[in-house]
CSV table of C-alpha atoms in Angstrom, one decimal:
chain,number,residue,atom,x,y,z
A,536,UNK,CA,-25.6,-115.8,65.1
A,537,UNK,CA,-24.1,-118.2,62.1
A,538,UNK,CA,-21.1,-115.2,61.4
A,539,UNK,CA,-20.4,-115.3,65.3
A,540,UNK,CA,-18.4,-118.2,66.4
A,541,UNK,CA,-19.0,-120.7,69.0
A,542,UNK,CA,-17.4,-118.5,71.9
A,543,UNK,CA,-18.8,-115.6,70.9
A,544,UNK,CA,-22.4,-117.0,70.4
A,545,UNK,CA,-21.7,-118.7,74.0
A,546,UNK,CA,-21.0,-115.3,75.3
A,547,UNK,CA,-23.7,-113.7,73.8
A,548,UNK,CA,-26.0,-116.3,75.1
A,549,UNK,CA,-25.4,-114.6,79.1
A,550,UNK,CA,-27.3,-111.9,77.8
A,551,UNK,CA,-29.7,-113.6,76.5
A,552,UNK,CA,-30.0,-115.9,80.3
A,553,UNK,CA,-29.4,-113.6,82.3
A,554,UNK,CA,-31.6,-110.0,80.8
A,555,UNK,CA,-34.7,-112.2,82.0
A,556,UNK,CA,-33.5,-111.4,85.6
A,557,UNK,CA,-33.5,-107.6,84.9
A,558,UNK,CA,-37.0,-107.4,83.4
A,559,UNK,CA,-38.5,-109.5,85.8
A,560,UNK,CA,-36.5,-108.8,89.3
A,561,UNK,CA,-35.3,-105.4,88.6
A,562,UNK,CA,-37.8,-103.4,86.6
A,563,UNK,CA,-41.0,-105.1,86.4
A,564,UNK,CA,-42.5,-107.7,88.6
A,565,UNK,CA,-40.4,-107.6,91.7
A,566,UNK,CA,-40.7,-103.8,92.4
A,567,UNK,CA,-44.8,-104.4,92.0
A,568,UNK,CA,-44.6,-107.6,94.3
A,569,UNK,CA,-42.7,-105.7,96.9
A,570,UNK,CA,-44.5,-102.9,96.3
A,571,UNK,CA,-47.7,-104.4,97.4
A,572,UNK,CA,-46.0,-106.4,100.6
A,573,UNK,CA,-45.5,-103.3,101.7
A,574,UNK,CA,-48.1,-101.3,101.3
A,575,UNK,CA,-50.3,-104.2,102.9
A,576,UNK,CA,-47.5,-103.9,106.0
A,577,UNK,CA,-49.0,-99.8,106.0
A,578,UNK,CA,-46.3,-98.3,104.4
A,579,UNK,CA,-46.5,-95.2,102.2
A,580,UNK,CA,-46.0,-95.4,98.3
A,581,UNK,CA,-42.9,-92.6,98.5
A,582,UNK,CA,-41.8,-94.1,101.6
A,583,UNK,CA,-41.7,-97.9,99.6
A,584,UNK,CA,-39.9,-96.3,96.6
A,585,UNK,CA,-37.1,-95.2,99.5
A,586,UNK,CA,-37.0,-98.1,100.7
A,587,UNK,CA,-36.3,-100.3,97.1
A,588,UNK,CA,-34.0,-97.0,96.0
A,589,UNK,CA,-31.9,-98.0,99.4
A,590,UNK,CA,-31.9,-101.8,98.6
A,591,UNK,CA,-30.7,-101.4,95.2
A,592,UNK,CA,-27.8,-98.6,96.7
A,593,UNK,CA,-26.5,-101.4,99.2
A,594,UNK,CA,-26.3,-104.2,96.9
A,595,UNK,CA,-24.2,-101.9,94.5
A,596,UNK,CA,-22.5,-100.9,97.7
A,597,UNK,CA,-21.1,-104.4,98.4
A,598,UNK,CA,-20.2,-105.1,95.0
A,599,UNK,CA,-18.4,-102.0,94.2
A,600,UNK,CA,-15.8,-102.8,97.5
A,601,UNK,CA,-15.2,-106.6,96.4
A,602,UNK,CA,-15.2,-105.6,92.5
A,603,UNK,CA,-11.6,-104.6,92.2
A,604,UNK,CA,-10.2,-107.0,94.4
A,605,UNK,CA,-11.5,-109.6,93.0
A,606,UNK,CA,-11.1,-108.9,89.5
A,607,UNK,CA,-7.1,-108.4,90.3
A,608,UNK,CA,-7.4,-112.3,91.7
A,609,UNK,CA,-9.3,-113.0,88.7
A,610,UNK,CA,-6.7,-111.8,86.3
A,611,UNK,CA,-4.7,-114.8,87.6
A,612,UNK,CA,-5.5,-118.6,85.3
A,613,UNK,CA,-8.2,-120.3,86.4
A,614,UNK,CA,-10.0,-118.2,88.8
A,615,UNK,CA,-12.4,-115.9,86.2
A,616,UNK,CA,-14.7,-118.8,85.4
A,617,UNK,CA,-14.9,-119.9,89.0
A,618,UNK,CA,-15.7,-116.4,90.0
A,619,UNK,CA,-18.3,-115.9,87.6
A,620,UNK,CA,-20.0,-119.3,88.2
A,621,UNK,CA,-20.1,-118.5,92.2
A,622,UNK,CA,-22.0,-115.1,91.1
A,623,UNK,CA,-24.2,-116.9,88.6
A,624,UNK,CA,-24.9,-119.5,91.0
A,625,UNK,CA,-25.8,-116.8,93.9
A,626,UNK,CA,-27.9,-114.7,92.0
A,627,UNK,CA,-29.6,-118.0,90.5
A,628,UNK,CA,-30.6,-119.5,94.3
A,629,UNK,CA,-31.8,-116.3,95.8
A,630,UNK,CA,-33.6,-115.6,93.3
A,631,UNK,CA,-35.8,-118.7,93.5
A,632,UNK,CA,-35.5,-117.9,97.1
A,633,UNK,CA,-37.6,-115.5,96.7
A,634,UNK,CA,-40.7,-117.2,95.4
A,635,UNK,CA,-40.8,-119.0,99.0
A,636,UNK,CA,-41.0,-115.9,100.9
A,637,UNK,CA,-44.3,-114.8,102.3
A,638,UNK,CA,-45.5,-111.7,101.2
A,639,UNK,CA,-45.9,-110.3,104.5
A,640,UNK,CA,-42.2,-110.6,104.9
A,641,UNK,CA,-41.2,-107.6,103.1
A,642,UNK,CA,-38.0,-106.7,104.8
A,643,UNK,CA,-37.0,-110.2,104.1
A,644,UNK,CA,-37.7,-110.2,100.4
A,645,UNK,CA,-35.5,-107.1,100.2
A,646,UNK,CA,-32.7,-108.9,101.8
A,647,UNK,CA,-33.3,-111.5,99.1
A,648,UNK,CA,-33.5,-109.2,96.3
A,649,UNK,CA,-30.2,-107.5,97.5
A,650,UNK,CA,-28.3,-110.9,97.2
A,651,UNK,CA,-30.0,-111.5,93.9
A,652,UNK,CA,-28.4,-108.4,93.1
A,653,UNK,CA,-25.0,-109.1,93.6
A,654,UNK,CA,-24.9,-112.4,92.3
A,655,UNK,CA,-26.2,-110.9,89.0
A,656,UNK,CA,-23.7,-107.9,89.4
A,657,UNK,CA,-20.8,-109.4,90.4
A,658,UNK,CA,-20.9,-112.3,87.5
A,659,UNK,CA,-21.4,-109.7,85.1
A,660,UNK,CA,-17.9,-108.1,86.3
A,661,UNK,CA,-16.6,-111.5,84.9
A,662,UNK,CA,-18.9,-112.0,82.1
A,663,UNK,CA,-17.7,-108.6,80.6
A,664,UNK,CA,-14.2,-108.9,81.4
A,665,UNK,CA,-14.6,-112.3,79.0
A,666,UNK,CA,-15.3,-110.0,76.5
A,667,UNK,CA,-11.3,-109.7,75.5
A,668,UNK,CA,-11.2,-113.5,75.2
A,669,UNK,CA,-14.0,-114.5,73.0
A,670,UNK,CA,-13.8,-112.0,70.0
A,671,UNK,CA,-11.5,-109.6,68.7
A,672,UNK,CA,-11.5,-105.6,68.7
A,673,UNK,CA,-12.7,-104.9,65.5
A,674,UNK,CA,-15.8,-107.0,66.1
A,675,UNK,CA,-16.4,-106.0,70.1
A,676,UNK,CA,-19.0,-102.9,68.9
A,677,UNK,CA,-21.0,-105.6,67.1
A,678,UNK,CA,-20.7,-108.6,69.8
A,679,UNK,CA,-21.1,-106.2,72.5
A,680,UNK,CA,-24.4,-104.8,70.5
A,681,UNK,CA,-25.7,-108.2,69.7
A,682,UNK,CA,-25.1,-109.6,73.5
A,683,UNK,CA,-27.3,-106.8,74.3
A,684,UNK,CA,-30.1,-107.1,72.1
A,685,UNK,CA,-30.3,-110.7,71.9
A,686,UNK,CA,-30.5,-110.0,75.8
A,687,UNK,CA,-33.4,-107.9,75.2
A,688,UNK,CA,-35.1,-110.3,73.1
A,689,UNK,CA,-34.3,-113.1,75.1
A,690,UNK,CA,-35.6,-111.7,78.1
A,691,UNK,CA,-39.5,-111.2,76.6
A,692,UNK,CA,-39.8,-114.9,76.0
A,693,UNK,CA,-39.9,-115.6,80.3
A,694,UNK,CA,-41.3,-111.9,80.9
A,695,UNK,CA,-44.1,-113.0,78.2
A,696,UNK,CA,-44.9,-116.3,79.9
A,697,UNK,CA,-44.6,-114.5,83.8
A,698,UNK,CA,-47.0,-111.3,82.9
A,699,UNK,CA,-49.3,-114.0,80.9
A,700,UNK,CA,-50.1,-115.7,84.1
A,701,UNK,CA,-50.0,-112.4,86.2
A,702,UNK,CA,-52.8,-111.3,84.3
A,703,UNK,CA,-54.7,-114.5,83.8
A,704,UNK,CA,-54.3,-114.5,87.6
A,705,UNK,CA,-56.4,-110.9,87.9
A,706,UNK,CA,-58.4,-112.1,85.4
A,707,UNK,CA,-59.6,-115.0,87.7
A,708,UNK,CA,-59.1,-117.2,84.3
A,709,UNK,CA,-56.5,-119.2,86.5
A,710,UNK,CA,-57.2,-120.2,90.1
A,711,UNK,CA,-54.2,-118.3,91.8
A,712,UNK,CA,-54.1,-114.8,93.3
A,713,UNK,CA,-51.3,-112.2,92.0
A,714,UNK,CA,-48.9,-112.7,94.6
A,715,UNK,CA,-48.4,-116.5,93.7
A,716,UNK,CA,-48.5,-116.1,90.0
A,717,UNK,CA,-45.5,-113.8,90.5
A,718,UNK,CA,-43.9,-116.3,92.6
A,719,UNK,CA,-44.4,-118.4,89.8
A,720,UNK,CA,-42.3,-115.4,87.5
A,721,UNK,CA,-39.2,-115.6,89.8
A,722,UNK,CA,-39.5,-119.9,89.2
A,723,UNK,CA,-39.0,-118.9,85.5
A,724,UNK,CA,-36.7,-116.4,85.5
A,725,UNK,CA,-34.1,-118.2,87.8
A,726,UNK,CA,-34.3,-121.2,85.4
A,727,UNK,CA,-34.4,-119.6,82.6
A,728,UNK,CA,-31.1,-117.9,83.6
A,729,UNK,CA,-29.8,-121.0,85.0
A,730,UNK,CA,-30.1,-123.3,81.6
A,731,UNK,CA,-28.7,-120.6,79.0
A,732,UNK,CA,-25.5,-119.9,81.4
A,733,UNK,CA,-24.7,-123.1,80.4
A,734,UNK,CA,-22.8,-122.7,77.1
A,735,UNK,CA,-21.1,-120.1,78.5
A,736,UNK,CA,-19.5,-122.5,81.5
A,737,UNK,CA,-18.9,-124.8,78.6
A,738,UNK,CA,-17.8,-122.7,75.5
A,739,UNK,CA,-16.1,-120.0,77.2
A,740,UNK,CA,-12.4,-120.0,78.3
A,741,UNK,CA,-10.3,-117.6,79.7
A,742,UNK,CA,-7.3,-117.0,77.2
A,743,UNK,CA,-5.7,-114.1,78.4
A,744,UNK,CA,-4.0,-114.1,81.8
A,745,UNK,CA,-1.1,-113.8,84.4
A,746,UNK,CA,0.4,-116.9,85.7
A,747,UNK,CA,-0.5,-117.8,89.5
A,748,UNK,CA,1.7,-116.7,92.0
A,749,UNK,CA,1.8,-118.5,95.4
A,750,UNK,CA,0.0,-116.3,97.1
A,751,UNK,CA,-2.7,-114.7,94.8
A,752,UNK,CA,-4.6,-112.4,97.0
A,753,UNK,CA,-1.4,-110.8,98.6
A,754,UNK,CA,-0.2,-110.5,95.0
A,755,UNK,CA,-3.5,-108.9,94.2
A,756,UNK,CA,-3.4,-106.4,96.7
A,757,UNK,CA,0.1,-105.4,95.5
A,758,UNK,CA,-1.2,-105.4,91.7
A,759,UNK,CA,-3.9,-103.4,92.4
A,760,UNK,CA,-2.2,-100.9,94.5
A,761,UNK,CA,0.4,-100.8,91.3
A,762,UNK,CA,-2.1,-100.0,89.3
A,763,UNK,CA,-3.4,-96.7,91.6
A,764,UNK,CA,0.1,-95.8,91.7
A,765,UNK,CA,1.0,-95.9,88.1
A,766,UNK,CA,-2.8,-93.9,87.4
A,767,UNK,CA,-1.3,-91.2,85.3
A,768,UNK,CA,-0.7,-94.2,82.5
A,769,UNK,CA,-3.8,-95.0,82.3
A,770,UNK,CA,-5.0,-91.3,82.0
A,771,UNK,CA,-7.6,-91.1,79.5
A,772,UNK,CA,-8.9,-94.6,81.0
A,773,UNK,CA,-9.4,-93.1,84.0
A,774,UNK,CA,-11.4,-90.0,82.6
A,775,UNK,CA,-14.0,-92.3,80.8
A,776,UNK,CA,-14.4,-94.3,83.8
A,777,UNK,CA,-15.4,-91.0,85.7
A,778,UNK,CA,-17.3,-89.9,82.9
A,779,UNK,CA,-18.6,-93.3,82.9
A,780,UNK,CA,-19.6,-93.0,86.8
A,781,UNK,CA,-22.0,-90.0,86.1
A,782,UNK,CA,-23.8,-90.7,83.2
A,783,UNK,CA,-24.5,-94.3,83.6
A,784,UNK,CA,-25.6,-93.6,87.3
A,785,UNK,CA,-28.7,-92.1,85.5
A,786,UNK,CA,-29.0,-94.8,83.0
A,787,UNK,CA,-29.2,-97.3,86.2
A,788,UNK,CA,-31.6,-95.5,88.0
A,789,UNK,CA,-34.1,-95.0,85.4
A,790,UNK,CA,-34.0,-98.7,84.8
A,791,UNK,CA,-34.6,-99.7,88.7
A,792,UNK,CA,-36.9,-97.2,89.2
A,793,UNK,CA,-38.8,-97.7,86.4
A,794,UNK,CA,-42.0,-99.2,88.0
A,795,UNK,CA,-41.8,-97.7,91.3
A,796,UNK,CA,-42.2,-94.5,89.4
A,797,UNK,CA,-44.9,-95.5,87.0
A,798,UNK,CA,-46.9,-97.1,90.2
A,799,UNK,CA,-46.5,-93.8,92.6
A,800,UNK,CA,-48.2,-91.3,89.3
A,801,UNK,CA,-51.1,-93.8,89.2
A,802,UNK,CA,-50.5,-96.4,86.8
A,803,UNK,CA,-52.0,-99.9,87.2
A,804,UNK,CA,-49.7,-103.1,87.2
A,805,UNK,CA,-51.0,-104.5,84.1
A,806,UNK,CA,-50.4,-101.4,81.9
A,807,UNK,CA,-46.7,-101.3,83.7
A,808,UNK,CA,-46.0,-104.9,82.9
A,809,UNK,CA,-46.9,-104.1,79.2
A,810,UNK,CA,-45.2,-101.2,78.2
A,811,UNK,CA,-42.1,-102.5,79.9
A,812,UNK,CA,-42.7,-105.6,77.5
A,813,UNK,CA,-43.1,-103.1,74.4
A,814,UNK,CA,-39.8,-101.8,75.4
A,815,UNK,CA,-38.2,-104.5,75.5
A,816,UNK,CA,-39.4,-105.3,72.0
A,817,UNK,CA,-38.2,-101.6,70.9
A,818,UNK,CA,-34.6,-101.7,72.8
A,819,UNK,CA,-33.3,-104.8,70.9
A,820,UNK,CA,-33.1,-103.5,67.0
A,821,UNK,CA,-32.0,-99.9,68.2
A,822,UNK,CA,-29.3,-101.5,70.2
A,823,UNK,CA,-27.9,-103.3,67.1
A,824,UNK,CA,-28.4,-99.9,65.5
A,825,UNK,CA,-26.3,-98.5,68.0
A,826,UNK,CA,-23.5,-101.1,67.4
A,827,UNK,CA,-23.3,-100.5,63.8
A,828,UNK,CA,-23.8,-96.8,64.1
A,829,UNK,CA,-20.5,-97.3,66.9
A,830,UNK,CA,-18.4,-98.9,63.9
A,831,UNK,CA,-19.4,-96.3,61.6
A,832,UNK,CA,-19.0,-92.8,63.7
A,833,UNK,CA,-16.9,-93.8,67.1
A,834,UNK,CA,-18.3,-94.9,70.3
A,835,UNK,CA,-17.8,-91.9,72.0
A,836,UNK,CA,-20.2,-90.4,69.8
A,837,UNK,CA,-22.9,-92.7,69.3
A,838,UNK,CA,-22.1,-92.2,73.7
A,839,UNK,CA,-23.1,-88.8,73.7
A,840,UNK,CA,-26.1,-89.0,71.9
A,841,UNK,CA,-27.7,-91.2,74.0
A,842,UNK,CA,-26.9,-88.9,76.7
A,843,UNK,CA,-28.2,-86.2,75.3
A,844,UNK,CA,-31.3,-88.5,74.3
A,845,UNK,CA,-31.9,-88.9,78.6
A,846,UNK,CA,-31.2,-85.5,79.5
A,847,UNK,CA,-34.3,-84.9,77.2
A,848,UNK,CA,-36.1,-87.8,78.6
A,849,UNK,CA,-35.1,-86.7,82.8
A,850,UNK,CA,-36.7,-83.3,81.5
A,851,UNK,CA,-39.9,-84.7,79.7
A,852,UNK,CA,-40.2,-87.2,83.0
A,853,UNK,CA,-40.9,-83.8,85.4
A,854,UNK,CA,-44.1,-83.0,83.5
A,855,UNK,CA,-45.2,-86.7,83.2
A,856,UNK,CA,-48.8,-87.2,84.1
A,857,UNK,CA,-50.8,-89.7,82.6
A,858,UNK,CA,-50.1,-93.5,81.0
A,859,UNK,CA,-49.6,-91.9,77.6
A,860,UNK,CA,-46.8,-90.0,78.6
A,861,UNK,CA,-45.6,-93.0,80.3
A,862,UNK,CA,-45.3,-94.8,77.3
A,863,UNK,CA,-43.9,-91.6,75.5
A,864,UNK,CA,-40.9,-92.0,78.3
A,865,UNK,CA,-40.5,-95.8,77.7
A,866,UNK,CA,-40.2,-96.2,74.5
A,867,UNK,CA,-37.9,-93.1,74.7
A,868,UNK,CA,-35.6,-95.2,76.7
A,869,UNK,CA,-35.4,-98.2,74.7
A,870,UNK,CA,-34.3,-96.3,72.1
A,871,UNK,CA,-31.1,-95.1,73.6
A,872,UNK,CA,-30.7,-97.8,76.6
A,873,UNK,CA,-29.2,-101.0,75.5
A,874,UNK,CA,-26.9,-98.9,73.0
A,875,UNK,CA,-25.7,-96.6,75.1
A,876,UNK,CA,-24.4,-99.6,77.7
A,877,UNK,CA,-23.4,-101.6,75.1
A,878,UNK,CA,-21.2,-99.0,73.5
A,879,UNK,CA,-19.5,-98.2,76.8
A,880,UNK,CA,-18.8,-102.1,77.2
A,881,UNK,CA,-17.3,-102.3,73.6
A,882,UNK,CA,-15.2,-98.7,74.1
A,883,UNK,CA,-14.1,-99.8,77.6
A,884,UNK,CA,-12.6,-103.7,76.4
A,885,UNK,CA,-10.4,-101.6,73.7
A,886,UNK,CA,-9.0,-99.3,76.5
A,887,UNK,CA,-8.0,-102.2,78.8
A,888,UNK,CA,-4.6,-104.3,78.9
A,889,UNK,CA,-6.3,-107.2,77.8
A,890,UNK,CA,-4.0,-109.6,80.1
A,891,UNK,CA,-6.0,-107.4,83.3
A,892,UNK,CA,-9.0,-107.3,82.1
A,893,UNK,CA,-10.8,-108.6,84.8
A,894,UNK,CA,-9.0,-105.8,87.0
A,895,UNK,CA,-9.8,-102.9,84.3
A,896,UNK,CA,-13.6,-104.4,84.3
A,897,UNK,CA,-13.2,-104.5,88.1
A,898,UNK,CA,-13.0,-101.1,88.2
A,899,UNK,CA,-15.4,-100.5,85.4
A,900,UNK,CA,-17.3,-102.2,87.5
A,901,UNK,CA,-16.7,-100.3,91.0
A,902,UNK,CA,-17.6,-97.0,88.8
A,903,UNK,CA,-20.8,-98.3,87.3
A,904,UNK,CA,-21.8,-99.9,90.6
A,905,UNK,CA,-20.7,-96.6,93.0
A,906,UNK,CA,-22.8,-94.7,90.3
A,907,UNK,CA,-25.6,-96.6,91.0
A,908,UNK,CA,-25.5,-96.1,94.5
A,909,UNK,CA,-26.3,-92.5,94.1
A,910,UNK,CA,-28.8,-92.5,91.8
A,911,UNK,CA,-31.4,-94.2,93.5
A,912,UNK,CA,-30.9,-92.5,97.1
A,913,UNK,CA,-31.2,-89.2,94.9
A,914,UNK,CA,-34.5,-90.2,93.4
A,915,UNK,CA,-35.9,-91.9,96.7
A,916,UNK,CA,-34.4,-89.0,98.9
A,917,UNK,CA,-35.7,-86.2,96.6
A,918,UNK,CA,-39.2,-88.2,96.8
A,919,UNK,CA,-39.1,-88.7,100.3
A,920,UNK,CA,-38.5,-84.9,100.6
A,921,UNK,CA,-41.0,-83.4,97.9
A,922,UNK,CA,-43.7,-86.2,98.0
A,923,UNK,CA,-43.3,-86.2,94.2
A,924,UNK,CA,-41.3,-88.7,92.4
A,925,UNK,CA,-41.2,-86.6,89.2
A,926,UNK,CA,-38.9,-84.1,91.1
A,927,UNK,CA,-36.4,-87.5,91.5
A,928,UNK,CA,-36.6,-88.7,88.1
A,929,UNK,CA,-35.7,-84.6,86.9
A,930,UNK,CA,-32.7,-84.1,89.3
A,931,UNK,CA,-30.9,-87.3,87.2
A,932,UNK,CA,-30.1,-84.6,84.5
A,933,UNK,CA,-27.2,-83.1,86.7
A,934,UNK,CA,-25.6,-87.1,86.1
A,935,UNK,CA,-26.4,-86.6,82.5
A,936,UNK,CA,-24.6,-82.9,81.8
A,937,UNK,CA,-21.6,-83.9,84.0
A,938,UNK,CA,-21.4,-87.3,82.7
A,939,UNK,CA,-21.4,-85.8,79.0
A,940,UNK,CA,-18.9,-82.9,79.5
A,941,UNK,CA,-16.2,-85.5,81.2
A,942,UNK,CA,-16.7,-87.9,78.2
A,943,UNK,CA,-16.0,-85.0,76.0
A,944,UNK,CA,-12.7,-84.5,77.3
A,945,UNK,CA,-11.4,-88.2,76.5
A,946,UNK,CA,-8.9,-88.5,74.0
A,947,UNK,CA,-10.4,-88.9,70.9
A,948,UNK,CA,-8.4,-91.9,70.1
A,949,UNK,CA,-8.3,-93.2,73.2
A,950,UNK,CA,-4.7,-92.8,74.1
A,951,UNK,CA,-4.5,-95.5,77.2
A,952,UNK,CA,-1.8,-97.6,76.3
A,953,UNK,CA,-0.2,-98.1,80.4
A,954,UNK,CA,3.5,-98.5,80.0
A,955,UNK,CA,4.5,-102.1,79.4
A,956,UNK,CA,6.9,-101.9,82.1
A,957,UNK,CA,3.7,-102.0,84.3
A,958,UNK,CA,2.2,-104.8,83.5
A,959,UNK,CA,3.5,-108.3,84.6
A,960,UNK,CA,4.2,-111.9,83.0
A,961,UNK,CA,1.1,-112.6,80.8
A,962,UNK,CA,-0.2,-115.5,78.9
């Protein structure tokens, strides 16, 4: 943290507020808390896992439509901070929101959760976009890394205190049942995310733009549609972002899924809660391993072998049966998770006219979050259909293989410069 300077160890510090959200909302607690609403509502365990697979498809949904517009508006000064804090803020409320819900309410807690989930996507489109204005690109493998892993390790200290009072809870050590000791979680995640945005808002500035125009979103429109016209300049841009669409559309799933999957073979809440914590643990020095491993042998490389690393793992996930090969899987992914999306971050900020940005990471953005879309349907669909989860988790490796094969056709030095003429007056 001392070689990073203050913007960059601001920057940094969003992955570190806002990873909490993922453990907690996304992959651990949440899925288990809604999980349990609605089986007491006399819902099937398959049918539940649809249902959280659709939730997390509709929130992408609405992001991926508003991403690219409003990363062209963004591009203009001024307007990327005060998008970013509106998504903060969103994802922030609702998810306190959703400590006051009653449990019985489970369509309503999904309707929470999916506006949790685009505050916390849609100030991430933002929050990466910054990435070309806090650091350089010889250092963006390394920042990138480090956002990610101190995100990792940030994220154990509220998941820690949540699953500590979860289990004291079922323990009867503490007078509270489950269900209000995870309300209690979703308290500590929003604050915590909430109090370590701040040096970002603070630190953080936007340096490289395109001077306002009098009408902003008309001139977005015509920006945007500029860039879809002129797409053949941004070729090999293009060709990672649709290898980018595949591959992390399995990386996505596997992460929301996580729990749903681990609860529907058998495994009890407590042993969920801890392996998810032990990956956590795992995910943060292999993602800085990853980042240095990026500087040393290319992205793209370090890329592919975390995809081949989850086309192993999809396969090993169709013969998982008991909590040993649960852990086997988990572990499995933190090895290859936080790299492989920090690595695409890095690779995609060096492709992008830095003076769009927030329009490149718009439609970074629109790919990751369309991606993630189908990957849940797929696994809740193919459940749905089977009765077997495992059958889900297995029909990810098709995102994996086609995924990999696009990436291998990217230029190996990227090639992307858009012709200048293209772009307009810049900061």
């Amino acid at each position: 943290m001392k070689k990073m300077s203050k913007p960059e160890r601001s920057w940094v510090f969003y992955d570190w507020a806002n990873s909490a959200y993922s453990i907690v909302v996304v992959t651990a607690i949440f899925p288990l808390y809604f999980k349990s609403a609605a089986t007491e509502a006399g819902i099937s365990a398959a049918t539940s896992t649809a249902y959280w697979g659709y939730a997390n498809s509709i929130a992408t949904l609405i992001v991926s439509i508003l991403a690219p517009l409003l990363g062209t508006i963004a591009d203009f000064r001024g307007f990327k901070k005060r998008f970013f804090t509106f998504f903060a803020c969103l994802g922030i409320v609702f998810t306190l929101i959703l400590a006051v819900v009653p449990t019985e309410q489970w369509l309503i807690l999904l309707i929470c959760f999916v506006l949790t989930s685009i505050g916390f996507a849609g100030a991430n489109i933002f929050y990466d976009a910054f990435s070309v204005d806090v650091t350089s690109e010889d250092r963006m493998n390394r920042i990138s890394a480090n956002g990610f892993a101190l995100g990792y390790i940030g994220s154990t200290i509220p998941f820690i205190l949540s699953i500590a009072i979860i289990i004291l809870a079922q323990q009867n050590v503490i007078a509270l049942s489950v269900g209000i000791a995870s309300q209690i979680a979703f308290v500590i995640t929003a604050l915590w995310w909430g109090l370590f945005t701040m040096p970002m808002l603070k630190n953080v500035e936007q340096i490289y733009y395109e001077e306002r125009v009098p009408n902003p979103v008309s001139a977005s429109f015509k920006k945007l549609f500029t860039t879809l016209k002129n797409i053949k300049a941004y070729r090999a841009l293009f060709l990672f972002l649709l290898a980018y669409f595949f591959y992390i559309d399995g990386v996505h799933t596997i992460f929301t899924m996580a729990t749903a999957y681990g609860s529907d073979i058998g495994i009890d809440s407590t042993t969920l809660l801890i392996v998810l914590f032990v990956t956590q643990v795992i995910a943060a020095p292999f993602t800085v391993l990853f980042g240095k491993l990026g500087q040393r042998f290319n992205e793209k490389r370090m890329i592919m072998v975390g995809i081949l690393m989850y086309i192993f793992i999809c396969i090993y996930a169709y013969f998982l049966k008991t909590a040993i090969d649960f852990w086997v899987l988990a572990l499995l992914v933190g090895t290859v998770q936080g790299g492989v999306q920090a690595l695409s971050r890095a690779y995609f900020a060096k492709l992008v006219p830095k003076e769009s940005s927030n329009e490149f990471f718009g439609f970074y953005n629109i790919f990751g979050k369309f991606a993630a879309i189908a990957g849940p349907v797929l696994v809740g669909a193919t459940a749905q259909v089977t009765g077997n989860t495992n059958s889900g988790v297995f029909s990810l490796v098709l995102l994996f293989i086609i995924g990999g094969v696009l990436l291998l056709r990217v230029p190996k030095h990227g090639g992307v410069a858009a012709d200048q003429s293209i772009s307009t007056t810049t900061h």
